[in-house]
mmCIF file of C-alpha atoms in Angstrom:
data_model
loop_
_atom_site.group_PDB
_atom_site.id
_atom_site.type_symbol
_atom_site.label_atom_id
_atom_site.label_comp_id
_atom_site.label_asym_id
_atom_site.label_seq_id
_atom_site.Cartn_x
_atom_site.Cartn_y
_atom_site.Cartn_z
ATOM 1 C CA MET A 17 -8.452 10.323 26.512
ATOM 2 C CA VAL A 18 -7.948 12.691 29.441
ATOM 3 C CA ARG A 19 -8.217 15.735 27.188
ATOM 4 C CA ALA A 20 -11.295 14.338 25.480
ATOM 5 C CA MET A 21 -12.962 13.824 28.854
ATOM 6 C CA ALA A 22 -12.099 17.395 29.861
ATOM 7 C CA ALA A 23 -13.522 18.699 26.593
ATOM 8 C CA ASP A 24 -16.760 16.788 27.135
ATOM 9 C CA ARG A 25 -17.190 18.490 30.515
ATOM 10 C CA LYS A 26 -17.207 21.959 28.933
ATOM 11 C CA PRO A 27 -20.567 23.706 28.585
ATOM 12 C CA TRP A 28 -22.166 23.031 25.207
ATOM 13 C CA LEU A 29 -21.725 26.627 24.021
ATOM 14 C CA LEU A 30 -17.974 26.507 24.722
ATOM 15 C CA ARG A 31 -17.299 23.323 22.763
ATOM 16 C CA THR A 32 -15.810 23.352 19.289
ATOM 17 C CA PRO A 33 -17.981 21.660 16.615
ATOM 18 C CA LYS A 34 -16.724 18.101 16.004
ATOM 19 C CA ARG A 35 -17.880 17.873 12.396
ATOM 20 C CA TRP A 36 -15.253 20.357 11.195
ATOM 21 C CA THR A 37 -12.122 18.707 12.574
ATOM 22 C CA HIS A 38 -10.477 18.736 9.137
ATOM 23 C CA PHE A 39 -10.553 22.527 8.929
ATOM 24 C CA ARG A 40 -9.190 22.825 12.467
ATOM 25 C CA SER A 41 -6.179 20.774 11.417
ATOM 26 C CA VAL A 42 -5.441 22.890 8.326
ATOM 27 C CA PRO A 43 -2.881 25.665 9.046
ATOM 28 C CA MET A 44 -3.977 29.222 8.268
ATOM 29 C CA ASN A 45 -1.306 29.518 5.563
ATOM 30 C CA ARG A 46 -3.299 26.889 3.637
ATOM 31 C CA LEU A 47 -6.793 27.703 4.877
ATOM 32 C CA TRP A 48 -6.691 31.222 3.430
ATOM 33 C CA VAL A 49 -6.945 29.749 -0.092
ATOM 34 C CA LEU A 50 -10.277 28.146 0.790
ATOM 35 C CA MET A 51 -11.444 31.324 2.496
ATOM 36 C CA ALA A 52 -10.609 33.344 -0.628
ATOM 37 C CA ALA A 53 -12.544 30.878 -2.786
ATOM 38 C CA VAL A 54 -15.570 31.062 -0.482
ATOM 39 C CA PHE A 55 -15.346 34.862 -0.325
ATOM 40 C CA LEU A 56 -15.392 35.150 -4.109
ATOM 41 C CA LEU A 57 -18.149 32.587 -4.558
ATOM 42 C CA PHE A 58 -20.516 34.321 -2.139
ATOM 43 C CA SER A 59 -19.650 37.781 -3.419
ATOM 44 C CA VAL A 60 -21.854 36.787 -6.366
ATOM 45 C CA ILE A 61 -24.761 37.783 -4.103
ATOM 46 C CA GLY A 62 -23.870 41.451 -4.595
ATOM 47 C CA PHE A 63 -24.044 41.173 -8.368
ATOM 48 C CA TYR A 64 -27.237 39.108 -8.135
ATOM 49 C CA VAL A 65 -28.893 41.845 -6.057
ATOM 50 C CA ASP A 66 -27.914 44.324 -8.780
ATOM 51 C CA LEU A 67 -29.512 42.113 -11.436
ATOM 52 C CA THR A 68 -32.746 41.937 -9.438
ATOM 53 C CA SER A 69 -32.683 45.759 -9.423
ATOM 54 C CA ARG A 70 -32.303 45.704 -13.232
ATOM 55 C CA GLY A 71 -28.703 46.877 -13.016
ATOM 56 C CA THR A 72 -29.511 50.297 -11.584
ATOM 57 C CA LEU A 73 -27.512 50.055 -8.341
ATOM 58 C CA PRO A 74 -24.365 52.204 -8.189
ATOM 59 C CA TYR A 75 -21.155 50.267 -8.753
ATOM 60 C CA ALA A 76 -19.870 51.106 -5.260
ATOM 61 C CA VAL A 77 -23.037 49.747 -3.668
ATOM 62 C CA VAL A 78 -22.828 46.529 -5.694
ATOM 63 C CA LEU A 79 -19.194 46.026 -4.671
ATOM 64 C CA LEU A 80 -20.042 46.791 -1.033
ATOM 65 C CA ILE A 81 -22.824 44.185 -0.945
ATOM 66 C CA ALA A 82 -20.512 41.690 -2.676
ATOM 67 C CA ALA A 83 -17.736 42.344 -0.136
ATOM 68 C CA VAL A 84 -20.050 42.037 2.876
ATOM 69 C CA SER A 85 -21.572 38.797 1.533
ATOM 70 C CA GLY A 86 -18.134 37.316 0.860
ATOM 71 C CA LEU A 87 -16.811 38.332 4.277
ATOM 72 C CA ASN A 88 -19.829 36.772 5.980
ATOM 73 C CA ALA A 89 -19.195 33.467 4.218
ATOM 74 C CA ALA A 90 -15.461 33.558 5.020
ATOM 75 C CA LEU A 91 -16.290 34.288 8.657
ATOM 76 C CA TRP A 92 -18.356 31.098 8.779
ATOM 77 C CA ILE A 93 -15.264 29.122 7.721
ATOM 78 C CA ILE A 94 -13.153 30.709 10.471
ATOM 79 C CA VAL A 95 -15.820 30.225 13.136
ATOM 80 C CA LEU A 96 -16.531 26.610 12.181
ATOM 81 C CA ALA A 97 -12.833 25.779 11.971
ATOM 82 C CA ARG A 98 -11.450 27.519 15.028
ATOM 83 C CA LEU A 99 -14.067 28.876 17.440
ATOM 84 C CA PRO A 100 -16.603 27.354 19.909
ATOM 85 C CA VAL A 101 -20.343 27.005 19.369
ATOM 86 C CA ILE A 102 -21.108 30.317 21.065
ATOM 87 C CA ALA A 103 -19.315 32.089 18.203
ATOM 88 C CA LEU A 104 -21.651 30.322 15.760
ATOM 89 C CA VAL A 105 -24.620 31.700 17.658
ATOM 90 C CA GLY A 106 -23.131 35.182 17.552
ATOM 91 C CA LEU A 107 -22.437 34.945 13.841
ATOM 92 C CA ALA A 108 -25.969 33.709 13.147
ATOM 93 C CA VAL A 109 -27.372 36.722 15.028
ATOM 94 C CA LEU A 110 -25.060 38.971 13.013
ATOM 95 C CA GLN A 111 -26.677 37.752 9.794
ATOM 96 C CA PHE A 112 -29.954 39.418 10.779
ATOM 97 C CA PHE A 113 -28.236 42.793 10.751
ATOM 98 C CA THR A 114 -26.409 42.315 7.457
ATOM 99 C CA GLY A 115 -29.298 43.562 5.314
ATOM 100 C CA THR A 116 -29.791 46.594 7.556
ATOM 101 C CA PHE A 117 -26.082 47.351 7.365
ATOM 102 C CA ASP A 118 -26.092 47.071 3.574
ATOM 103 C CA ARG A 119 -28.950 49.552 3.289
ATOM 104 C CA TRP A 120 -27.385 51.951 5.783
ATOM 105 C CA ALA A 121 -23.972 51.787 4.111
ATOM 106 C CA SER A 122 -25.531 52.271 0.670
ATOM 107 C CA ASP A 123 -27.349 55.389 1.835
ATOM 108 C CA ARG A 124 -24.190 56.780 3.423
ATOM 109 C CA LEU A 125 -22.217 56.174 0.235
ATOM 110 C CA ALA A 126 -24.871 57.905 -1.846
ATOM 111 C CA GLN A 127 -24.928 60.928 0.466
ATOM 112 C CA ALA A 128 -21.195 61.240 0.992
ATOM 113 C CA PHE A 129 -20.037 60.709 -2.567
ATOM 114 C CA HIS A 130 -23.182 61.695 -4.476
ATOM 115 C CA VAL A 131 -23.341 58.227 -6.000
ATOM 116 C CA LEU A 132 -25.933 58.023 -8.739
ATOM 117 C CA GLU A 133 -27.877 55.138 -10.183
ATOM 118 C CA VAL A 134 -26.330 53.402 -13.184
ATOM 119 C CA PRO A 135 -28.086 53.073 -16.539
ATOM 120 C CA SER A 136 -29.812 49.722 -16.648
ATOM 121 C CA GLU A 137 -27.928 48.302 -19.643
ATOM 122 C CA LYS A 138 -24.518 49.199 -18.223
ATOM 123 C CA GLY A 139 -25.492 47.891 -14.786
ATOM 124 C CA ILE A 140 -26.667 44.548 -16.145
ATOM 125 C CA ALA A 141 -23.480 44.195 -18.182
ATOM 126 C CA PHE A 142 -21.379 45.059 -15.105
ATOM 127 C CA ALA A 143 -23.235 42.563 -12.885
ATOM 128 C CA SER A 144 -23.097 39.787 -15.489
ATOM 129 C CA THR A 145 -19.385 40.317 -16.067
ATOM 130 C CA GLY A 146 -18.770 40.447 -12.317
ATOM 131 C CA ILE A 147 -20.571 37.153 -11.769
ATOM 132 C CA MET A 148 -18.568 35.457 -14.498
ATOM 133 C CA VAL A 149 -15.238 36.807 -13.229
ATOM 134 C CA VAL A 150 -15.707 35.966 -9.547
ATOM 135 C CA VAL A 151 -17.053 32.479 -10.326
ATOM 136 C CA ILE A 152 -14.034 31.722 -12.523
ATOM 137 C CA VAL A 153 -11.543 33.110 -10.004
ATOM 138 C CA SER A 154 -13.243 31.303 -7.104
ATOM 139 C CA TYR A 155 -13.071 28.092 -9.137
ATOM 140 C CA VAL A 156 -9.321 28.629 -9.573
ATOM 141 C CA PHE A 157 -8.908 29.074 -5.813
ATOM 142 C CA PHE A 158 -11.016 25.985 -5.079
ATOM 143 C CA ILE A 159 -8.901 23.906 -7.469
ATOM 144 C CA ALA A 160 -5.706 25.245 -5.875
ATOM 145 C CA TYR A 161 -6.973 24.319 -2.408
ATOM 146 C CA ILE A 162 -8.151 20.869 -3.470
ATOM 147 C CA ARG A 163 -4.869 20.110 -5.248
ATOM 148 C CA ARG A 164 -2.788 21.205 -2.275
ATOM 149 C CA GLU A 165 -4.917 19.337 0.248
ATOM 150 C CA GLY A 166 -5.110 16.363 -2.100
ATOM 151 C CA ARG A 167 -1.319 16.104 -2.139
ATOM 152 C CA GLU A 168 -1.246 16.427 1.637
ATOM 153 C CA SER A 169 -3.996 13.819 2.007
ATOM 154 C CA PHE A 170 -2.156 11.456 -0.343
ATOM 155 C CA ARG A 171 1.044 11.879 1.665
ATOM 156 C CA LEU A 172 -0.757 11.262 4.955
ATOM 157 C CA ARG A 173 -2.554 8.246 3.506
ATOM 158 C CA ASN A 174 0.774 6.749 2.436
ATOM 159 C CA GLU A 175 2.217 7.396 5.881
ATOM 160 C CA LEU A 176 -0.810 5.773 7.511
ATOM 161 C CA GLU A 177 -0.505 2.747 5.240
ATOM 162 C CA LEU A 178 3.153 2.479 6.234
ATOM 163 C CA ALA A 179 2.201 2.828 9.903
ATOM 164 C CA HIS A 180 -0.523 0.202 9.414
ATOM 165 C CA GLY A 181 2.091 -2.172 8.032
ATOM 166 C CA MET A 182 4.311 -1.479 11.028
ATOM 167 C CA GLN A 183 1.313 -2.078 13.299
ATOM 168 C CA LYS A 184 0.762 -5.527 11.800
ATOM 169 C CA THR A 185 4.475 -6.259 12.226
ATOM 170 C CA LEU A 186 4.558 -5.072 15.830
ATOM 171 C CA VAL A 187 1.262 -6.667 16.885
ATOM 172 C CA PRO A 188 0.665 -9.785 14.811
ATOM 173 C CA PRO A 189 -1.618 -12.545 16.073
ATOM 174 C CA ILE A 190 0.444 -14.532 18.562
ATOM 175 C CA ALA A 191 0.382 -18.288 19.024
ATOM 176 C CA LEU A 192 2.828 -19.859 21.460
ATOM 177 C CA LYS A 193 2.781 -23.268 23.080
ATOM 178 C CA THR A 194 4.911 -24.677 25.865
ATOM 179 C CA ARG A 195 4.695 -28.032 27.594
ATOM 180 C CA ARG A 196 2.189 -26.700 30.142
ATOM 181 C CA PHE A 197 0.454 -23.767 28.434
ATOM 182 C CA GLU A 198 -1.024 -22.653 25.128
ATOM 183 C CA MET A 199 -1.249 -18.904 24.384
ATOM 184 C CA TYR A 200 -3.107 -16.997 21.701
ATOM 185 C CA GLY A 201 -3.552 -13.264 21.229
ATOM 186 C CA VAL A 202 -5.111 -11.045 18.594
ATOM 187 C CA SER A 203 -5.542 -7.281 18.240
ATOM 188 C CA ARG A 204 -7.901 -5.345 15.970
ATOM 189 C CA PRO A 205 -7.231 -1.591 15.879
ATOM 190 C CA SER A 206 -10.175 0.751 15.438
ATOM 191 C CA GLU A 207 -8.119 2.847 12.999
ATOM 192 C CA LYS A 208 -5.165 2.175 10.722
ATOM 193 C CA VAL A 209 -2.911 2.307 13.770
ATOM 194 C CA GLY A 210 -3.895 1.247 17.266
ATOM 195 C CA GLY A 211 -2.546 1.527 20.780
ATOM 196 C CA ASP A 212 -3.203 -2.026 22.008
ATOM 197 C CA LEU A 213 -0.429 -4.563 22.412
ATOM 198 C CA VAL A 214 -0.439 -8.323 22.911
ATOM 199 C CA ASP A 215 2.710 -10.426 22.965
ATOM 200 C CA ALA A 216 4.185 -13.667 24.263
ATOM 201 C CA LEU A 217 7.737 -14.953 24.423
ATOM 202 C CA ALA A 218 9.344 -18.220 25.406
ATOM 203 C CA LEU A 219 12.251 -18.087 27.857
ATOM 204 C CA SER A 220 15.355 -20.215 27.592
ATOM 205 C CA ASN A 221 14.475 -22.186 30.739
ATOM 206 C CA GLY A 222 11.119 -23.393 29.365
ATOM 207 C CA ASP A 223 9.013 -20.690 31.027
ATOM 208 C CA ALA A 224 6.958 -18.172 29.045
ATOM 209 C CA ILE A 225 5.731 -14.631 29.524
ATOM 210 C CA ALA A 226 2.537 -13.286 27.965
ATOM 211 C CA TYR A 227 1.262 -9.753 28.312
ATOM 212 C CA LEU A 228 -1.405 -7.362 27.079
ATOM 213 C CA GLY A 229 -1.227 -3.560 27.144
ATOM 214 C CA ASP A 230 -3.557 -0.726 26.232
ATOM 215 C CA ILE A 231 -2.369 2.820 25.587
ATOM 216 C CA ALA A 232 -4.926 5.449 26.612
ATOM 217 C CA GLY A 233 -6.374 6.755 23.350
ATOM 218 C CA HIS A 234 -6.008 5.438 19.833
ATOM 219 C CA GLY A 235 -4.603 6.492 16.504
ATOM 220 C CA LEU A 236 -1.055 7.293 15.446
ATOM 221 C CA SER A 237 0.230 8.761 18.733
ATOM 222 C CA ALA A 238 -1.034 5.739 20.688
ATOM 223 C CA GLY A 239 0.465 3.426 18.059
ATOM 224 C CA ILE A 240 3.887 5.049 18.352
ATOM 225 C CA LEU A 241 3.845 4.751 22.140
ATOM 226 C CA MET A 242 2.667 1.149 21.822
ATOM 227 C CA GLY A 243 5.750 0.345 19.709
ATOM 228 C CA MET A 244 7.988 1.934 22.338
ATOM 229 C CA LEU A 245 6.193 -0.023 25.066
ATOM 230 C CA LYS A 246 6.782 -3.334 23.296
ATOM 231 C CA THR A 247 10.466 -2.533 22.766
ATOM 232 C CA ALA A 248 10.894 -1.515 26.406
ATOM 233 C CA THR A 249 9.073 -4.641 27.606
ATOM 234 C CA ARG A 250 11.092 -7.036 25.487
ATOM 235 C CA THR A 251 14.327 -5.321 26.534
ATOM 236 C CA ALA A 252 13.404 -5.508 30.216
ATOM 237 C CA LEU A 253 12.658 -9.237 29.871
ATOM 238 C CA LEU A 254 15.995 -10.191 28.313
ATOM 239 C CA ASP A 255 17.232 -11.649 31.603
ATOM 240 C CA ALA A 256 13.840 -12.945 32.788
ATOM 241 C CA ALA A 257 14.958 -16.589 32.570
ATOM 242 C CA VAL A 258 17.412 -16.065 35.437
ATOM 243 C CA THR A 259 15.111 -13.794 37.455
ATOM 244 C CA GLU A 260 13.174 -15.149 40.412
ATOM 245 C CA SER A 261 9.685 -15.949 39.110
ATOM 246 C CA GLY A 262 7.740 -13.944 41.664
ATOM 247 C CA SER A 263 9.728 -10.745 41.133
ATOM 248 C CA THR A 264 9.858 -10.712 37.308
ATOM 249 C CA LEU A 265 6.592 -8.898 36.698
ATOM 250 C CA PRO A 266 6.784 -6.331 39.539
ATOM 251 C CA GLN A 267 10.290 -5.420 38.358
ATOM 252 C CA LEU A 268 9.005 -5.121 34.788
ATOM 253 C CA PHE A 269 6.217 -2.779 35.880
ATOM 254 C CA GLU A 270 8.665 -0.625 37.878
ATOM 255 C CA ARG A 271 10.927 -0.254 34.830
ATOM 256 C CA LEU A 272 8.117 0.585 32.453
ATOM 257 C CA ASN A 273 6.677 3.143 34.862
ATOM 258 C CA ARG A 274 10.078 4.884 34.953
ATOM 259 C CA VAL A 275 10.699 4.715 31.198
ATOM 260 C CA LEU A 276 7.312 5.720 29.746
ATOM 261 C CA PRO A 277 7.075 9.320 31.070
ATOM 262 C CA ALA A 278 10.153 10.305 29.047
ATOM 263 C CA VAL A 279 8.667 9.195 25.706
ATOM 264 C CA LYS A 280 4.987 10.135 25.957
ATOM 265 C CA GLU A 281 2.645 13.094 26.157
ATOM 266 C CA PRO A 282 1.607 14.017 29.718
ATOM 267 C CA HIS A 283 -1.980 12.749 29.387
ATOM 268 C CA MET A 284 -1.023 9.325 28.016
ATOM 269 C CA TYR A 285 -0.530 6.142 30.032
ATOM 270 C CA ALA A 286 -0.743 2.366 29.666
ATOM 271 C CA THR A 287 -2.833 -0.276 31.369
ATOM 272 C CA PHE A 288 -1.033 -3.605 31.503
ATOM 273 C CA THR A 289 -1.597 -7.254 32.417
ATOM 274 C CA ALA A 290 1.225 -9.797 32.374
ATOM 275 C CA PHE A 291 1.675 -13.486 33.191
ATOM 276 C CA ARG A 292 4.735 -15.588 33.914
ATOM 277 C CA LEU A 293 3.881 -19.157 32.979
ATOM 278 C CA ASN A 294 6.446 -21.510 34.427
ATOM 279 C CA ALA A 295 7.486 -24.903 33.141
ATOM 280 C CA ASP A 296 6.357 -26.492 36.425
ATOM 281 C CA GLY A 297 2.788 -25.251 35.808
ATOM 282 C CA SER A 298 2.812 -22.361 38.280
ATOM 283 C CA VAL A 299 1.402 -19.001 37.185
ATOM 284 C CA PHE A 300 2.353 -15.526 38.358
ATOM 285 C CA TYR A 301 0.463 -12.442 37.261
ATOM 286 C CA ALA A 302 0.479 -8.672 37.702
ATOM 287 C CA MET A 303 -2.024 -6.003 36.683
ATOM 288 C CA ALA A 304 -1.839 -2.230 36.283
ATOM 289 C CA ALA A 305 -5.285 -0.577 36.054
ATOM 290 C CA SER A 306 -6.467 -3.132 33.516
ATOM 291 C CA PRO A 307 -9.823 -4.921 33.135
ATOM 292 C CA PRO A 308 -10.226 -8.098 35.204
ATOM 293 C CA ILE A 309 -8.612 -11.404 34.356
ATOM 294 C CA LEU A 310 -11.314 -14.002 33.736
ATOM 295 C CA HIS A 311 -10.353 -17.448 35.022
ATOM 296 C CA TRP A 312 -12.366 -20.356 33.673
ATOM 297 C CA GLN A 313 -11.958 -23.310 36.037
ATOM 298 C CA GLY A 314 -12.452 -26.495 34.064
ATOM 299 C CA GLU A 315 -13.343 -28.745 36.986
ATOM 300 C CA ARG A 316 -15.972 -26.361 38.393
ATOM 301 C CA ARG A 317 -17.045 -25.142 34.960
ATOM 302 C CA ALA A 318 -17.266 -21.646 36.407
ATOM 303 C CA LEU A 319 -15.622 -18.273 35.879
ATOM 304 C CA ASP A 320 -13.812 -16.195 38.486
ATOM 305 C CA ARG A 321 -12.772 -12.560 38.141
ATOM 306 C CA LEU A 322 -9.357 -11.406 39.284
ATOM 307 C CA GLU A 323 -9.123 -7.678 39.900
ATOM 308 C CA GLU A 324 -6.346 -5.609 41.409
ATOM 309 C CA GLU A 325 -6.122 -1.894 42.160
ATOM 310 C CA GLN A 326 -2.793 -0.555 40.910
ATOM 311 C CA TYR A 327 -1.891 2.633 39.070
ATOM 312 C CA PRO A 328 -1.534 2.597 35.276
ATOM 313 C CA LEU A 329 1.991 2.704 33.911
ATOM 314 C CA GLY A 330 3.616 6.009 33.035
ATOM 315 C CA LEU A 331 1.027 8.271 34.643
ATOM 316 C CA LEU A 332 2.430 8.903 38.140
ATOM 317 C CA PRO A 333 5.919 8.521 39.679
ATOM 318 C CA VAL A 334 4.857 5.693 41.980
ATOM 319 C CA SER A 335 6.548 2.441 42.968
ATOM 320 C CA GLY A 336 5.645 -0.705 44.843
ATOM 321 C CA PHE A 337 3.958 -2.616 42.019
ATOM 322 C CA THR A 338 3.075 -6.134 43.119
ATOM 323 C CA GLY A 339 2.121 -9.455 41.606
ATOM 324 C CA ASP A 340 0.500 -12.630 42.841
ATOM 325 C CA THR A 341 0.330 -16.361 42.280
ATOM 326 C CA LEU A 342 -2.630 -17.901 40.469
ATOM 327 C CA GLN A 343 -3.679 -21.466 41.197
ATOM 328 C CA THR A 344 -4.568 -23.257 37.972
ATOM 329 C CA ALA A 345 -5.324 -26.790 36.861
ATOM 330 C CA PRO A 346 -5.323 -28.600 33.503
ATOM 331 C CA GLY A 347 -8.308 -27.457 31.462
ATOM 332 C CA ASP A 348 -8.357 -23.975 32.981
ATOM 333 C CA LEU A 349 -8.497 -20.914 30.747
ATOM 334 C CA LEU A 350 -7.327 -17.345 31.385
ATOM 335 C CA VAL A 351 -8.835 -14.499 29.358
ATOM 336 C CA VAL A 352 -7.896 -10.824 29.283
ATOM 337 C CA ALA A 353 -9.691 -8.292 27.066
ATOM 338 C CA THR A 354 -9.079 -4.585 26.583
ATOM 339 C CA ASP A 355 -11.809 -2.041 27.214
ATOM 340 C CA GLY A 356 -12.365 -1.719 23.461
ATOM 341 C CA ILE A 357 -14.316 -4.984 23.761
ATOM 342 C CA LEU A 358 -15.929 -4.393 27.129
ATOM 343 C CA GLU A 359 -17.107 -0.863 26.288
ATOM 344 C CA VAL A 360 -18.843 -1.663 22.996
ATOM 345 C CA CYS A 361 -22.341 -0.177 23.252
ATOM 346 C CA ASP A 362 -25.603 -1.199 21.642
ATOM 347 C CA ARG A 363 -28.101 1.291 20.226
ATOM 348 C CA HIS A 364 -29.597 1.800 23.696
ATOM 349 C CA GLY A 365 -26.233 2.752 25.206
ATOM 350 C CA ARG A 366 -25.768 -0.497 27.126
ATOM 351 C CA GLU A 367 -22.188 -1.776 27.326
ATOM 352 C CA PHE A 368 -21.096 -5.264 26.289
ATOM 353 C CA GLY A 369 -19.341 -5.527 29.645
ATOM 354 C CA VAL A 370 -17.705 -8.325 31.567
ATOM 355 C CA ASP A 371 -20.949 -10.283 31.958
ATOM 356 C CA SER A 372 -21.410 -10.634 28.194
ATOM 357 C CA LEU A 373 -17.746 -11.533 27.812
ATOM 358 C CA GLU A 374 -18.176 -14.295 30.382
ATOM 359 C CA GLU A 375 -21.195 -15.620 28.486
ATOM 360 C CA ALA A 376 -19.190 -15.678 25.255
ATOM 361 C CA ILE A 377 -16.359 -17.561 26.961
ATOM 362 C CA ALA A 378 -18.656 -20.100 28.611
ATOM 363 C CA GLY A 379 -20.455 -20.759 25.334
ATOM 364 C CA HIS A 380 -17.285 -21.475 23.337
ATOM 365 C CA VAL A 381 -14.721 -22.528 25.949
ATOM 366 C CA ALA A 382 -14.064 -25.941 24.373
ATOM 367 C CA ARG A 383 -13.136 -24.517 20.970
ATOM 368 C CA PRO A 384 -9.515 -23.982 19.866
ATOM 369 C CA LEU A 385 -8.144 -20.657 21.073
ATOM 370 C CA PRO A 386 -8.177 -18.902 17.654
ATOM 371 C CA GLU A 387 -11.822 -19.915 17.167
ATOM 372 C CA LEU A 388 -12.695 -18.844 20.710
ATOM 373 C CA ALA A 389 -11.121 -15.428 20.082
ATOM 374 C CA GLU A 390 -13.061 -15.023 16.834
ATOM 375 C CA ALA A 391 -16.289 -16.025 18.575
ATOM 376 C CA ILE A 392 -15.763 -13.409 21.303
ATOM 377 C CA LEU A 393 -14.943 -10.662 18.788
ATOM 378 C CA ALA A 394 -17.900 -11.650 16.624
ATOM 379 C CA GLN A 395 -20.251 -11.531 19.609
ATOM 380 C CA ALA A 396 -18.944 -8.080 20.566
ATOM 381 C CA GLY A 397 -19.295 -6.949 16.950
ATOM 382 C CA ALA A 398 -22.876 -8.148 16.803
ATOM 383 C CA PHE A 399 -23.598 -6.275 20.037
ATOM 384 C CA GLY A 400 -22.419 -2.878 18.803
ATOM 385 C CA LYS A 401 -20.015 -0.878 16.669
ATOM 386 C CA GLN A 402 -16.285 -0.977 17.384
ATOM 387 C CA ILE A 403 -15.049 2.448 18.489
ATOM 388 C CA ASP A 404 -11.755 1.507 20.172
ATOM 389 C CA ASP A 405 -8.957 -1.001 19.670
ATOM 390 C CA GLN A 406 -10.020 -4.543 20.587
ATOM 391 C CA THR A 407 -7.451 -7.018 21.902
ATOM 392 C CA LEU A 408 -7.647 -10.461 23.487
ATOM 393 C CA LEU A 409 -5.133 -12.665 25.275
ATOM 394 C CA LEU A 410 -6.129 -16.300 25.896
ATOM 395 C CA ILE A 411 -4.084 -18.808 27.909
ATOM 396 C CA ARG A 412 -5.069 -22.449 28.244
ATOM 397 C CA CYS A 413 -3.543 -24.706 30.908
ATOM 398 C CA LEU A 414 -2.661 -28.052 29.323
ATOM 399 C CA HIS A 415 -1.268 -30.613 31.759
#
């Protein structure tokens, strides 16, 4: 996310075209096969020019035009795959001089080597044979590239399917109920693998802990870090039943903030919201750079927003994370959503936002938690296209 933001701040001419990301990911030891195929295919132009001249161009001139045409086409592949937009502009300008260069080089060849015109019949036969040969050879190179990339794509697809299965195992829909609270959570990744996490666990003393995390970014790298985050969280909470309720979550945040930097890329971090839901009905919560907690108060039939300014986890070597107590009553509802829901945009660029989320909650608050979650996600989906992982954690206070 940080790198993407930095890239967006670059001047337009210095940005790399986004539509050619596949070619940027292909190593040069595989990309050269495609470049050779493109070179051969566009070298046909040289033979075509000879045919339009009725086969009278000298062989050296025909081969020169073919080579220049093929190199131009191969250069487009390199520029589109590796270089910024300004290089595209430069290459486009270069095309205007290609014809002039061809004529100049042809004249120089004729003068230096006394190259003569070729008899028409021989020239046509040469050009026709050349077209047939380069088309066949370019076809062979294209097939070789497609087969190699096809195998690689098949392998990656299998790995993504495996990762998707692991994602569903690591972040299944959660449904947990204690004597005082009912919890439900669901996560919908924007890709095969996502970086959002929602989880809940019952403690041996009758308390429960529910939490929601969001790794900056999405895709496989975020999914891997998400799995590590869940493992670290569950491990840190092994002794939570005997930990003083008010210190459980701050201690958890301190541990995670120390552990994450060793297993992540420098630009990655996690936002995190966690609750300790005690058997006596008391609620403790802590937040780390996450969207607000929405608290529906049943008696008032109104929503409050709980926000707290703390650093995200794993980004900076800071300490002093804090938590707080939340006063709840039977019939209250707590809702936390990741920014993948809040930042959905309509066609005019307007965000779904917290206000729309509050409207969705107020309109369906009486429904069972799974139905409420589906209603919120459906309303966000109707508002705009999903571009990031979308995760919800709902907690209802019972009695």
